[in-house]
Amino acid sequence: MQKLRDSLLSCSPKGLDDIKATDEILHDQEDVRRCIARGELEEVRGAAFFNRTWIVTERYCDNGDGVDSLVGYVHNIWYSYYQLSRHTSHDTAEHNSLVLDLIRIQGQGPLTRPVRGDYGIDIARTVEGTLWNDLPFLVTDMTEFWLNDSASMAGSQRLNYASFLAKLASTRVSKDRLCQIALILFRDLFETRQQVYPFGEPDNESPQRSHKDLQAQHLMPSVHEWTKEAGKNIFLLSEVSWNDCPSTIAHGGPLFIESEFGRQHSAGFTPWRWMFWLKRLHEFREEAKRVQEKGVEELCNDTIRRMLSETKTRNSEILRAYVSGGEWLQREKYLRCLQKIADGEDSDEGEVFEDDEDKSKSS
């Protein structure tokens, strides 16, 4: 009784069933992992998409259960798709279908039932939005999965999961909040003192590996995938200085904060942060050339081209920020490609870089 009293008087009141939900969630997650290990991916997908969503709808609409008692099922749905996405190859139709599943869940609209009185309806509202159209807890759960598990994943799993998140973010579900995971990823790669080293070891699963152990080779494939699948979203959010996420996620990394870029604006997506990432990509490309990491060099090349393509084709606030940024910004050799775009020169990005490199050598 004391637990129930405390939960009802808290800032976010919760029912008694929710107090017991943690053990049930952990048990369900273990079942999902075992099914995945046995290769039963379609069974897990069917259970999440049909069974779990049906249970939530049936219990709320027909049985009259409180929404707090159903939150555990919702968390289990997102966990199932997390596991499915990391174990399904990112370049397959099956992987794309996982994204479509979540859009279809959202498309069910707000979950409602008649009230017991004469007027109105009850809507299944949670502390993170309404079932199903807000996909509550999706962003929170997916962010925690990335923070807790991405370092220990095998490289292929990390890439699969990053691709799933980027594809889902490109649909703008959850009001762009999934893009906060890109902020975490880009900060880990571009805004810490990362370097490209010769990398002979396979990127296998390693439970002991933490985020501080990740090198550029671990992270660059995921950054490239985000840019490929959701580059337009990242660009648009940078244009409007989007910062609708917790401060612990929005803040810049040490390398960025200490730079002149970070002194302009240090949190969330901003034109300054976008330019800093572009600068760091050029630096990583040079390091990759030097240590003959051809794979990283190619990923950097393609990511740079994709970023600059958005700048060329839009009336870019980023470009205006560059032009008005001052002499210190004009001296950044890796950003001279932006000046050429501002001057209306229709050059391939690779040619732009080579021209700048040649100039720096001759000066």
CSV table of C-alpha atoms in Angstrom, one decimal:
chain,number,residue,atom,x,y,z
A,1,MET,CA,0.0,0.0,0.0
A,2,GLN,CA,2.9,2.4,0.8
A,3,LYS,CA,4.3,1.8,-2.7
A,4,LEU,CA,1.0,2.6,-4.3
A,5,ARG,CA,0.7,5.8,-2.2
A,6,ASP,CA,4.2,6.9,-3.1
A,7,SER,CA,3.7,6.3,-6.8
A,8,LEU,CA,0.3,8.1,-6.9
A,9,LEU,CA,1.8,11.2,-5.2
A,10,SER,CA,4.9,11.4,-7.4
A,11,CYS,CA,5.4,14.0,-10.1
A,12,SER,CA,4.3,11.4,-12.7
A,13,PRO,CA,1.6,9.2,-11.0
A,14,LYS,CA,1.7,5.5,-11.8
A,15,GLY,CA,-0.6,2.7,-11.1
A,16,LEU,CA,0.1,-0.4,-9.1
A,17,ASP,CA,0.7,-2.6,-12.1
A,18,ASP,CA,3.4,-0.3,-13.3
A,19,ILE,CA,5.4,-0.9,-10.1
A,20,LYS,CA,5.7,-4.5,-11.0
A,21,ALA,CA,6.4,-3.8,-14.7
A,22,THR,CA,10.2,-3.8,-14.5
A,23,ASP,CA,10.5,-7.6,-13.8
A,24,GLU,CA,8.0,-8.3,-16.6
A,25,ILE,CA,9.9,-6.2,-19.1
A,26,LEU,CA,13.2,-7.9,-18.3
A,27,HIS,CA,11.5,-11.3,-18.7
A,28,ASP,CA,10.0,-10.3,-22.0
A,29,GLN,CA,13.3,-8.9,-23.2
A,30,GLU,CA,15.1,-12.2,-22.4
A,31,ASP,CA,12.5,-14.1,-24.4
A,32,VAL,CA,13.1,-11.7,-27.4
A,33,ARG,CA,16.9,-12.3,-27.2
A,34,ARG,CA,16.4,-16.1,-27.1
A,35,CYS,CA,14.1,-16.0,-30.1
A,36,ILE,CA,16.6,-13.8,-32.0
A,37,ALA,CA,19.4,-16.2,-31.1
A,38,ARG,CA,17.4,-19.1,-32.5
A,39,GLY,CA,16.9,-17.1,-35.8
A,40,GLU,CA,13.2,-16.6,-35.1
A,41,LEU,CA,13.1,-13.0,-36.4
A,42,GLU,CA,9.8,-13.2,-38.2
A,43,GLU,CA,8.2,-14.7,-35.1
A,44,VAL,CA,9.5,-11.8,-33.0
A,45,ARG,CA,8.3,-9.3,-35.5
A,46,GLY,CA,4.9,-10.8,-35.7
A,47,ALA,CA,4.6,-10.8,-31.9
A,48,ALA,CA,5.6,-7.1,-31.7
A,49,PHE,CA,3.5,-5.8,-34.6
A,50,PHE,CA,0.4,-7.9,-34.1
A,51,ASN,CA,0.3,-9.5,-30.7
A,52,ARG,CA,1.6,-6.8,-28.5
A,53,THR,CA,-0.2,-3.9,-30.2
A,54,TRP,CA,-3.4,-6.0,-30.1
A,55,ILE,CA,-3.0,-6.7,-26.4
A,56,VAL,CA,-2.6,-3.0,-25.6
A,57,THR,CA,-5.6,-2.0,-27.7
A,58,GLU,CA,-7.8,-4.8,-26.4
A,59,ARG,CA,-7.0,-4.3,-22.7
A,60,TYR,CA,-7.5,-0.5,-23.0
A,61,CYS,CA,-10.6,-0.4,-25.2
A,62,ASP,CA,-12.5,-3.5,-24.2
A,63,ASN,CA,-11.2,-4.4,-20.7
A,64,GLY,CA,-11.0,-0.8,-19.4
A,65,ASP,CA,-7.5,-1.2,-18.0
A,66,GLY,CA,-5.5,1.9,-17.1
A,67,VAL,CA,-2.8,3.0,-19.5
A,68,ASP,CA,-0.1,2.7,-16.8
A,69,SER,CA,-0.7,-1.1,-16.7
A,70,LEU,CA,0.1,-1.3,-20.5
A,71,VAL,CA,3.3,0.6,-20.6
A,72,GLY,CA,5.4,-2.5,-20.2
A,73,TYR,CA,4.0,-4.0,-23.4
A,74,VAL,CA,4.9,-0.7,-25.3
A,75,HIS,CA,8.5,-0.9,-24.1
A,76,ASN,CA,8.6,-4.5,-25.2
A,77,ILE,CA,7.5,-3.5,-28.7
A,78,TRP,CA,10.3,-1.0,-29.0
A,79,TYR,CA,12.8,-3.5,-27.6
A,80,SER,CA,11.7,-6.1,-30.1
A,81,TYR,CA,12.3,-3.7,-33.0
A,82,TYR,CA,15.7,-2.7,-31.6
A,83,GLN,CA,16.8,-6.3,-31.6
A,84,LEU,CA,15.3,-7.0,-35.0
A,85,SER,CA,17.0,-3.9,-36.5
A,86,ARG,CA,20.5,-4.8,-35.3
A,87,HIS,CA,20.2,-8.4,-36.5
A,88,THR,CA,18.8,-7.6,-39.9
A,89,SER,CA,21.1,-6.4,-42.7
A,90,HIS,CA,20.6,-2.7,-43.3
A,91,ASP,CA,20.6,-3.0,-47.1
A,92,THR,CA,17.7,-5.5,-47.3
A,93,ALA,CA,14.0,-5.1,-47.9
A,94,GLU,CA,13.3,-6.8,-44.5
A,95,HIS,CA,15.2,-3.9,-42.8
A,96,ASN,CA,13.1,-1.3,-44.5
A,97,SER,CA,10.0,-3.2,-43.6
A,98,LEU,CA,10.8,-2.7,-39.9
A,99,VAL,CA,10.6,1.0,-40.4
A,100,LEU,CA,7.3,0.7,-42.2
A,101,ASP,CA,5.9,-1.3,-39.3
A,102,LEU,CA,6.5,1.5,-36.8
A,103,ILE,CA,4.9,4.0,-39.2
A,104,ARG,CA,1.9,1.7,-39.5
A,105,ILE,CA,1.7,1.5,-35.7
A,106,GLN,CA,1.7,5.3,-35.5
A,107,GLY,CA,-0.9,5.3,-38.3
A,108,GLN,CA,-3.4,3.6,-36.0
A,109,GLY,CA,-4.0,7.0,-34.5
A,110,PRO,CA,-4.9,7.9,-30.9
A,111,LEU,CA,-6.1,5.0,-28.8
A,112,THR,CA,-9.5,5.9,-27.4
A,113,ARG,CA,-12.5,4.4,-25.6
A,114,PRO,CA,-15.9,5.7,-24.6
A,115,VAL,CA,-16.2,7.2,-21.1
A,116,ARG,CA,-18.7,5.7,-18.6
A,117,GLY,CA,-20.6,9.0,-18.5
A,118,ASP,CA,-22.7,10.6,-21.2
A,119,TYR,CA,-20.1,12.7,-23.0
A,120,GLY,CA,-16.5,12.5,-24.3
A,121,ILE,CA,-13.9,9.9,-24.8
A,122,ASP,CA,-10.9,8.6,-22.9
A,123,ILE,CA,-7.5,8.9,-24.7
A,124,ALA,CA,-4.6,6.6,-23.8
A,125,ARG,CA,-2.2,9.3,-22.7
A,126,THR,CA,1.2,8.5,-21.1
A,127,VAL,CA,3.9,10.8,-19.7
A,128,GLU,CA,5.5,10.7,-23.2
A,129,GLY,CA,2.5,11.3,-25.4
A,130,THR,CA,-0.5,9.4,-26.7
A,131,LEU,CA,-0.8,5.9,-27.9
A,132,TRP,CA,-0.4,5.3,-30.8
A,133,ASN,CA,0.1,8.5,-32.8
A,134,ASP,CA,2.9,9.8,-30.5
A,135,LEU,CA,4.8,6.5,-30.3
A,136,PRO,CA,5.5,7.2,-26.6
A,137,PHE,CA,8.8,6.0,-25.1
A,138,LEU,CA,10.2,5.2,-28.6
A,139,VAL,CA,12.8,7.9,-28.6
A,140,THR,CA,13.7,7.4,-24.9
A,141,ASP,CA,14.1,3.7,-25.3
A,142,MET,CA,16.0,3.8,-28.6
A,143,THR,CA,18.4,6.5,-27.2
A,144,GLU,CA,19.1,4.3,-24.1
A,145,PHE,CA,19.7,1.3,-26.3
A,146,TRP,CA,22.3,3.3,-28.3
A,147,LEU,CA,24.0,4.7,-25.2
A,148,ASN,CA,24.1,1.4,-23.4
A,149,ASP,CA,24.8,-1.1,-26.2
A,150,SER,CA,26.3,0.5,-29.3
A,151,ALA,CA,29.9,0.4,-28.1
A,152,SER,CA,29.8,-3.4,-27.4
A,153,MET,CA,28.1,-4.3,-30.6
A,154,ALA,CA,29.8,-5.8,-33.6
A,155,GLY,CA,30.4,-3.4,-36.4
A,156,SER,CA,27.8,-4.9,-38.6
A,157,GLN,CA,25.2,-4.7,-35.8
A,158,ARG,CA,26.1,-1.1,-35.0
A,159,LEU,CA,25.7,-0.2,-38.7
A,160,ASN,CA,22.3,-2.0,-38.9
A,161,TYR,CA,21.0,-0.3,-35.9
A,162,ALA,CA,22.3,3.2,-36.9
A,163,SER,CA,20.6,2.7,-40.4
A,164,PHE,CA,17.3,1.8,-38.8
A,165,LEU,CA,17.4,4.9,-36.6
A,166,ALA,CA,18.3,7.1,-39.5
A,167,LYS,CA,15.7,5.7,-41.8
A,168,LEU,CA,13.1,6.1,-39.0
A,169,ALA,CA,14.3,9.6,-38.3
A,170,SER,CA,14.0,10.5,-42.0
A,171,THR,CA,10.2,10.0,-41.7
A,172,ARG,CA,10.1,12.7,-39.0
A,173,VAL,CA,8.3,10.5,-36.5
A,174,SER,CA,8.3,11.8,-32.9
A,175,LYS,CA,8.8,15.4,-34.0
A,176,ASP,CA,12.5,14.8,-35.1
A,177,ARG,CA,13.5,13.8,-31.6
A,178,LEU,CA,15.1,10.6,-32.9
A,179,CYS,CA,17.8,12.8,-34.4
A,180,GLN,CA,19.1,13.4,-30.9
A,181,ILE,CA,20.9,10.0,-31.4
A,182,ALA,CA,22.8,11.5,-34.3
A,183,LEU,CA,23.9,14.3,-32.0
A,184,ILE,CA,25.4,11.7,-29.6
A,185,LEU,CA,27.1,9.8,-32.5
A,186,PHE,CA,28.5,12.9,-34.2
A,187,ARG,CA,29.7,14.2,-30.9
A,188,ASP,CA,31.5,11.0,-30.1
A,189,LEU,CA,33.3,11.0,-33.5
A,190,PHE,CA,33.8,14.6,-34.4
A,191,GLU,CA,33.9,16.5,-31.1
A,192,THR,CA,36.4,14.3,-29.1
A,193,ARG,CA,40.1,13.9,-29.8
A,194,GLN,CA,39.6,11.0,-32.2
A,195,GLN,CA,42.2,10.0,-34.8
A,196,VAL,CA,42.3,7.5,-37.6
A,197,TYR,CA,44.7,4.7,-36.8
A,198,PRO,CA,45.7,1.6,-38.8
A,199,PHE,CA,42.9,-0.8,-37.9
A,200,GLY,CA,43.7,-4.4,-38.5
A,201,GLU,CA,41.4,-6.0,-35.9
A,202,PRO,CA,37.9,-7.1,-36.9
A,203,ASP,CA,35.1,-5.1,-35.3
A,204,ASN,CA,33.6,-8.0,-33.4
A,205,GLU,CA,31.1,-7.9,-30.6
A,206,SER,CA,32.9,-7.0,-27.3
A,207,PRO,CA,30.9,-6.8,-24.1
A,208,GLN,CA,33.8,-5.1,-22.3
A,209,ARG,CA,34.2,-2.3,-24.8
A,210,SER,CA,32.9,1.1,-23.7
A,211,HIS,CA,32.3,4.4,-25.7
A,212,LYS,CA,35.7,5.7,-24.7
A,213,ASP,CA,37.2,2.7,-26.4
A,214,LEU,CA,35.6,3.4,-29.8
A,215,GLN,CA,37.8,4.7,-32.6
A,216,ALA,CA,37.0,6.5,-35.7
A,217,GLN,CA,36.8,3.3,-37.7
A,218,HIS,CA,34.1,2.0,-35.3
A,219,LEU,CA,31.9,5.1,-35.7
A,220,MET,CA,32.5,6.4,-39.2
A,221,PRO,CA,30.2,3.8,-40.9
A,222,SER,CA,27.3,4.8,-38.7
A,223,VAL,CA,27.9,8.5,-39.3
A,224,HIS,CA,27.9,7.9,-43.0
A,225,GLU,CA,24.7,5.9,-42.8
A,226,TRP,CA,23.0,8.7,-40.9
A,227,THR,CA,24.1,11.2,-43.5
A,228,LYS,CA,22.9,8.9,-46.3
A,229,GLU,CA,19.5,8.1,-44.9
A,230,ALA,CA,18.7,11.3,-42.9
A,231,GLY,CA,21.2,13.9,-44.2
A,232,LYS,CA,18.4,16.3,-45.2
A,233,ASN,CA,16.9,16.1,-41.7
A,234,ILE,CA,20.2,16.8,-40.1
A,235,PHE,CA,20.8,19.7,-42.5
A,236,LEU,CA,17.4,21.3,-41.9
A,237,LEU,CA,17.7,20.9,-38.1
A,238,SER,CA,21.1,22.6,-38.3
A,239,GLU,CA,19.6,25.4,-40.4
A,240,VAL,CA,17.0,26.2,-37.6
A,241,SER,CA,19.3,25.5,-34.6
A,242,TRP,CA,17.1,22.7,-33.3
A,243,ASN,CA,17.6,21.9,-29.7
A,244,ASP,CA,14.5,20.0,-28.5
A,245,CYS,CA,16.3,17.4,-26.5
A,246,PRO,CA,17.8,17.0,-23.0
A,247,SER,CA,20.9,19.1,-22.2
A,248,THR,CA,22.9,16.0,-21.5
A,249,ILE,CA,22.4,15.0,-25.1
A,250,ALA,CA,22.5,18.5,-26.8
A,251,HIS,CA,25.8,19.7,-25.4
A,252,GLY,CA,28.9,19.8,-27.5
A,253,GLY,CA,32.0,17.7,-27.1
A,254,PRO,CA,35.2,19.1,-25.6
A,255,LEU,CA,36.9,19.6,-28.9
A,256,PHE,CA,34.0,21.6,-30.3
A,257,ILE,CA,33.4,23.6,-27.2
A,258,GLU,CA,37.1,24.7,-27.1
A,259,SER,CA,37.0,25.8,-30.7
A,260,GLU,CA,35.9,29.1,-32.2
A,261,PHE,CA,32.9,27.3,-33.6
A,262,GLY,CA,31.7,26.2,-30.2
A,263,ARG,CA,32.0,29.8,-28.9
A,264,GLN,CA,29.3,30.8,-31.4
A,265,HIS,CA,26.7,28.2,-30.3
A,266,SER,CA,27.5,25.0,-28.5
A,267,ALA,CA,24.2,23.0,-28.0
A,268,GLY,CA,21.9,21.1,-30.4
A,269,PHE,CA,22.1,21.3,-34.1
A,270,THR,CA,23.4,24.6,-35.4
A,271,PRO,CA,25.1,25.9,-38.6
A,272,TRP,CA,28.3,26.3,-36.6
A,273,ARG,CA,28.3,22.7,-35.4
A,274,TRP,CA,27.5,21.5,-39.0
A,275,MET,CA,30.5,23.4,-40.3
A,276,PHE,CA,32.7,21.9,-37.5
A,277,TRP,CA,31.6,18.4,-38.5
A,278,LEU,CA,32.5,19.2,-42.2
A,279,LYS,CA,35.9,20.4,-41.1
A,280,ARG,CA,36.5,17.3,-39.0
A,281,LEU,CA,35.5,15.1,-41.9
A,282,HIS,CA,38.2,16.6,-44.1
A,283,GLU,CA,40.7,16.1,-41.3
A,284,PHE,CA,39.7,12.5,-40.9
A,285,ARG,CA,40.0,12.0,-44.6
A,286,GLU,CA,43.6,13.3,-44.6
A,287,GLU,CA,44.5,11.0,-41.7
A,288,ALA,CA,42.9,8.0,-43.4
A,289,LYS,CA,45.0,8.8,-46.5
A,290,ARG,CA,48.1,9.0,-44.4
A,291,VAL,CA,47.6,5.6,-42.7
A,292,GLN,CA,46.1,4.0,-45.8
A,293,GLU,CA,42.7,3.3,-44.3
A,294,LYS,CA,40.9,3.3,-47.7
A,295,GLY,CA,37.5,2.4,-46.3
A,296,VAL,CA,37.4,5.4,-43.9
A,297,GLU,CA,38.7,7.7,-46.7
A,298,GLU,CA,35.9,6.6,-49.0
A,299,LEU,CA,33.3,7.0,-46.3
A,300,CYS,CA,34.6,10.5,-45.6
A,301,ASN,CA,34.5,11.4,-49.3
A,302,ASP,CA,30.9,10.4,-49.7
A,303,THR,CA,29.8,12.0,-46.5
A,304,ILE,CA,31.4,15.3,-47.5
A,305,ARG,CA,29.8,15.2,-50.9
A,306,ARG,CA,26.4,14.5,-49.4
A,307,MET,CA,26.7,17.4,-46.9
A,308,LEU,CA,27.8,19.9,-49.6
A,309,SER,CA,25.1,18.7,-51.9
A,310,GLU,CA,22.5,20.0,-49.5
A,311,THR,CA,24.3,23.3,-49.3
A,312,LYS,CA,24.4,23.7,-53.0
A,313,THR,CA,20.7,23.0,-53.7
A,314,ARG,CA,19.1,25.0,-50.9
A,315,ASN,CA,19.0,28.7,-49.9
A,316,SER,CA,21.3,27.7,-47.0
A,317,GLU,CA,21.4,29.4,-43.6
A,318,ILE,CA,24.6,27.5,-43.1
A,319,LEU,CA,26.1,29.2,-46.1
A,320,ARG,CA,25.1,32.6,-44.9
A,321,ALA,CA,26.6,31.9,-41.5
A,322,TYR,CA,29.8,30.9,-43.2
A,323,VAL,CA,29.9,34.1,-45.4
A,324,SER,CA,29.2,36.4,-42.4
A,325,GLY,CA,31.3,34.4,-39.9
A,326,GLY,CA,34.5,36.6,-40.0
A,327,GLU,CA,38.1,36.3,-41.1
A,328,TRP,CA,38.8,33.4,-38.8
A,329,LEU,CA,36.3,31.3,-40.7
A,330,GLN,CA,37.5,32.3,-44.1
A,331,ARG,CA,41.0,31.0,-43.1
A,332,GLU,CA,39.7,27.5,-42.4
A,333,LYS,CA,41.2,25.7,-45.4
A,334,TYR,CA,38.8,22.8,-45.2
A,335,LEU,CA,35.8,25.1,-45.5
A,336,ARG,CA,36.9,26.9,-48.6
A,337,CYS,CA,34.6,24.6,-50.5
A,338,LEU,CA,31.7,26.6,-48.9
A,339,GLN,CA,33.2,29.8,-50.3
A,340,LYS,CA,33.3,28.4,-53.8
A,341,ILE,CA,29.6,27.4,-53.4
A,342,ALA,CA,28.8,30.9,-52.2
A,343,ASP,CA,30.6,32.3,-55.2
A,344,GLY,CA,28.5,30.3,-57.5
A,345,GLU,CA,31.2,28.0,-58.7
A,346,ASP,CA,29.8,24.6,-59.9
A,347,SER,CA,32.7,22.4,-59.0
A,348,ASP,CA,32.9,18.8,-57.8
A,349,GLU,CA,33.7,18.7,-54.1
A,350,GLY,CA,36.7,16.5,-54.8
A,351,GLU,CA,38.2,19.1,-57.2
A,352,VAL,CA,37.5,21.8,-54.6
A,353,PHE,CA,39.5,20.0,-52.0
A,354,GLU,CA,42.4,19.2,-54.3
A,355,ASP,CA,42.6,22.9,-55.3
A,356,ASP,CA,42.8,23.9,-51.7
A,357,GLU,CA,45.4,21.4,-50.8
A,358,ASP,CA,47.6,22.5,-53.7
A,359,LYS,CA,47.3,26.1,-52.6
A,360,SER,CA,48.3,25.3,-49.1
A,361,LYS,CA,51.3,23.4,-50.3
A,362,SER,CA,52.5,26.2,-52.6
A,363,SER,CA,52.0,29.0,-50.0
